[in-house]
Amino acid sequence: VQLQASGGGLVQPGGSLRLSCTVSGDTLEDYTIGWFRQAPGKEREGVSCISRVRGSTFYKASVRGRFTISRDNTKNTAYLQMNRLTPEDTAVYFCTVDRGYADSVVAQVGCAYGMKHWGKGTQVTVSS
């Protein structure tokens, strides 16, 4: 399975971006989807996760209420809508998928136990 993230760019604080992740080589509906990010000099961190069956979601505390994860299995594409962006959101964002994860696990801890497939990241820069 191959993943291609897009939609990153430069945005002013308070602005919005929508990241997309297109999956090829397999059917997205069979996968849990996670978005991760890595800022310069910092460790990679999970941002959001959506389960494959019920669409249960999980958000990192600092993005909850500002970011929305979604999936369109008919288009084999996942999304991360990011609103009210701050400079602290500046990072390379990665989309990931994994066949594992029960809905209940995603709802409680997100994609915390590792993801099998990773795409190349897309840069998000929030700056005035």
CSV table of C-alpha atoms in Angstrom, one decimal:
chain,number,residue,atom,x,y,z
A,1,VAL,CA,0.0,0.0,0.0
A,2,GLN,CA,1.2,3.5,-0.8
A,3,LEU,CA,0.2,6.7,0.8
A,4,GLN,CA,0.5,10.2,-0.6
A,5,ALA,CA,-0.1,13.2,1.7
A,6,SER,CA,-0.8,16.6,0.3
A,7,GLY,CA,-2.2,20.0,1.2
A,8,GLY,CA,0.5,21.4,3.3
A,9,GLY,CA,1.9,24.9,3.0
A,10,LEU,CA,2.4,28.3,4.6
A,11,VAL,CA,-0.4,29.8,6.5
A,12,GLN,CA,-0.8,32.7,8.9
A,13,PRO,CA,-1.7,32.1,12.6
A,14,GLY,CA,-5.4,31.6,12.9
A,15,GLY,CA,-5.7,30.2,9.4
A,16,SER,CA,-6.8,26.8,8.1
A,17,LEU,CA,-5.4,24.0,6.0
A,18,ARG,CA,-6.8,20.7,4.9
A,19,LEU,CA,-4.4,17.8,4.5
A,20,SER,CA,-5.3,14.9,2.2
A,21,CYS,CA,-3.9,11.4,2.2
A,22,THR,CA,-4.6,9.3,-0.9
A,23,VAL,CA,-4.1,5.5,-0.6
A,24,SER,CA,-3.3,3.3,-3.5
A,25,GLY,CA,-2.6,-0.4,-3.7
A,26,ASP,CA,-5.3,-1.5,-1.3
A,27,THR,CA,-8.7,-0.5,0.0
A,28,LEU,CA,-8.7,2.2,2.6
A,29,GLU,CA,-11.8,0.8,4.4
A,30,ASP,CA,-9.7,-2.0,5.7
A,31,TYR,CA,-7.4,0.4,7.6
A,32,THR,CA,-7.2,2.5,10.6
A,33,ILE,CA,-5.8,5.9,9.7
A,34,GLY,CA,-3.4,8.1,11.7
A,35,TRP,CA,-1.9,11.5,11.3
A,36,PHE,CA,1.4,12.2,12.9
A,37,ARG,CA,3.7,15.2,12.9
A,38,GLN,CA,7.3,16.0,13.6
A,39,ALA,CA,8.5,19.5,14.3
A,40,PRO,CA,12.2,20.5,14.0
A,41,GLY,CA,14.2,19.2,17.0
A,42,LYS,CA,11.2,17.4,18.5
A,43,GLU,CA,10.1,13.8,18.6
A,44,ARG,CA,7.4,12.6,16.3
A,45,GLU,CA,3.9,12.7,17.9
A,46,GLY,CA,0.5,11.4,17.1
A,47,VAL,CA,-2.1,14.0,16.1
A,48,SER,CA,-5.2,12.2,15.3
A,49,CYS,CA,-6.6,8.7,14.5
A,50,ILE,CA,-9.8,7.3,13.0
A,51,SER,CA,-10.8,3.7,13.2
A,52,ARG,CA,-11.7,1.5,10.3
A,53,VAL,CA,-15.1,0.1,11.3
A,54,ARG,CA,-17.0,2.7,13.3
A,55,GLY,CA,-14.9,5.7,12.5
A,56,SER,CA,-14.1,6.3,16.2
A,57,THR,CA,-11.7,9.2,16.5
A,58,PHE,CA,-8.9,10.4,18.8
A,59,TYR,CA,-7.1,13.7,19.0
A,60,LYS,CA,-4.0,14.9,20.7
A,61,ALA,CA,-5.2,17.3,23.4
A,62,SER,CA,-3.6,20.4,21.9
A,63,VAL,CA,-5.5,20.0,18.6
A,64,ARG,CA,-8.8,18.8,20.0
A,65,GLY,CA,-11.6,21.2,18.9
A,66,ARG,CA,-9.4,22.7,16.1
A,67,PHE,CA,-8.6,19.6,14.0
A,68,THR,CA,-11.0,17.2,12.4
A,69,ILE,CA,-10.0,13.8,10.9
A,70,SER,CA,-12.2,12.1,8.4
A,71,ARG,CA,-12.2,9.5,5.7
A,72,ASP,CA,-13.9,8.9,2.4
A,73,ASN,CA,-13.5,5.2,1.6
A,74,THR,CA,-15.1,5.7,-1.8
A,75,LYS,CA,-12.2,7.9,-2.7
A,76,ASN,CA,-9.6,6.0,-0.8
A,77,THR,CA,-8.7,9.3,0.8
A,78,ALA,CA,-8.3,10.5,4.4
A,79,TYR,CA,-8.4,14.1,5.5
A,80,LEU,CA,-7.2,16.3,8.3
A,81,GLN,CA,-9.0,19.6,8.5
A,82,MET,CA,-6.9,22.0,10.6
A,83,ASN,CA,-8.4,25.3,11.9
A,84,ARG,CA,-7.2,28.1,14.1
A,85,LEU,CA,-3.6,27.1,13.4
A,86,THR,CA,-0.8,28.3,15.6
A,87,PRO,CA,3.0,28.4,15.2
A,88,GLU,CA,3.2,25.4,17.4
A,89,ASP,CA,1.4,23.4,14.7
A,90,THR,CA,4.4,23.9,12.4
A,91,ALA,CA,5.7,20.5,11.5
A,92,VAL,CA,6.0,17.8,8.8
A,93,TYR,CA,2.7,15.9,8.8
A,94,PHE,CA,2.6,12.2,8.0
A,95,CYS,CA,-0.4,10.0,7.2
A,96,THR,CA,-0.3,6.4,8.2
A,97,VAL,CA,-2.5,3.3,8.0
A,98,ASP,CA,-2.6,0.0,9.8
A,99,ARG,CA,-5.0,-3.0,9.6
A,100,GLY,CA,-5.1,-3.3,13.4
A,101,TYR,CA,-6.7,-1.3,16.1
A,102,ALA,CA,-10.2,-2.0,17.5
A,103,ASP,CA,-12.6,0.9,17.6
A,104,SER,CA,-12.4,1.0,21.4
A,105,VAL,CA,-8.6,1.2,21.4
A,106,VAL,CA,-8.6,4.1,18.9
A,107,ALA,CA,-11.2,6.0,21.0
A,108,GLN,CA,-9.1,5.6,24.1
A,109,VAL,CA,-5.5,6.0,23.0
A,110,GLY,CA,-5.6,6.7,19.3
A,111,CYS,CA,-2.9,5.1,17.1
A,112,ALA,CA,-0.5,4.8,20.0
A,113,TYR,CA,0.8,1.3,19.2
A,114,GLY,CA,2.5,1.9,16.0
A,115,MET,CA,1.4,2.1,12.4
A,116,LYS,CA,2.6,-0.2,9.6
A,117,HIS,CA,2.5,1.9,6.6
A,118,TRP,CA,3.8,5.5,6.3
A,119,GLY,CA,3.7,8.1,3.6
A,120,LYS,CA,6.1,10.9,2.9
A,121,GLY,CA,5.2,13.9,4.9
A,122,THR,CA,3.8,17.3,3.9
A,123,GLN,CA,5.2,20.5,5.4
A,124,VAL,CA,2.9,22.7,7.4
A,125,THR,CA,4.3,26.1,8.4
A,126,VAL,CA,2.3,28.5,10.5
A,127,SER,CA,3.9,31.9,10.5
A,128,SER,CA,3.1,35.6,10.0
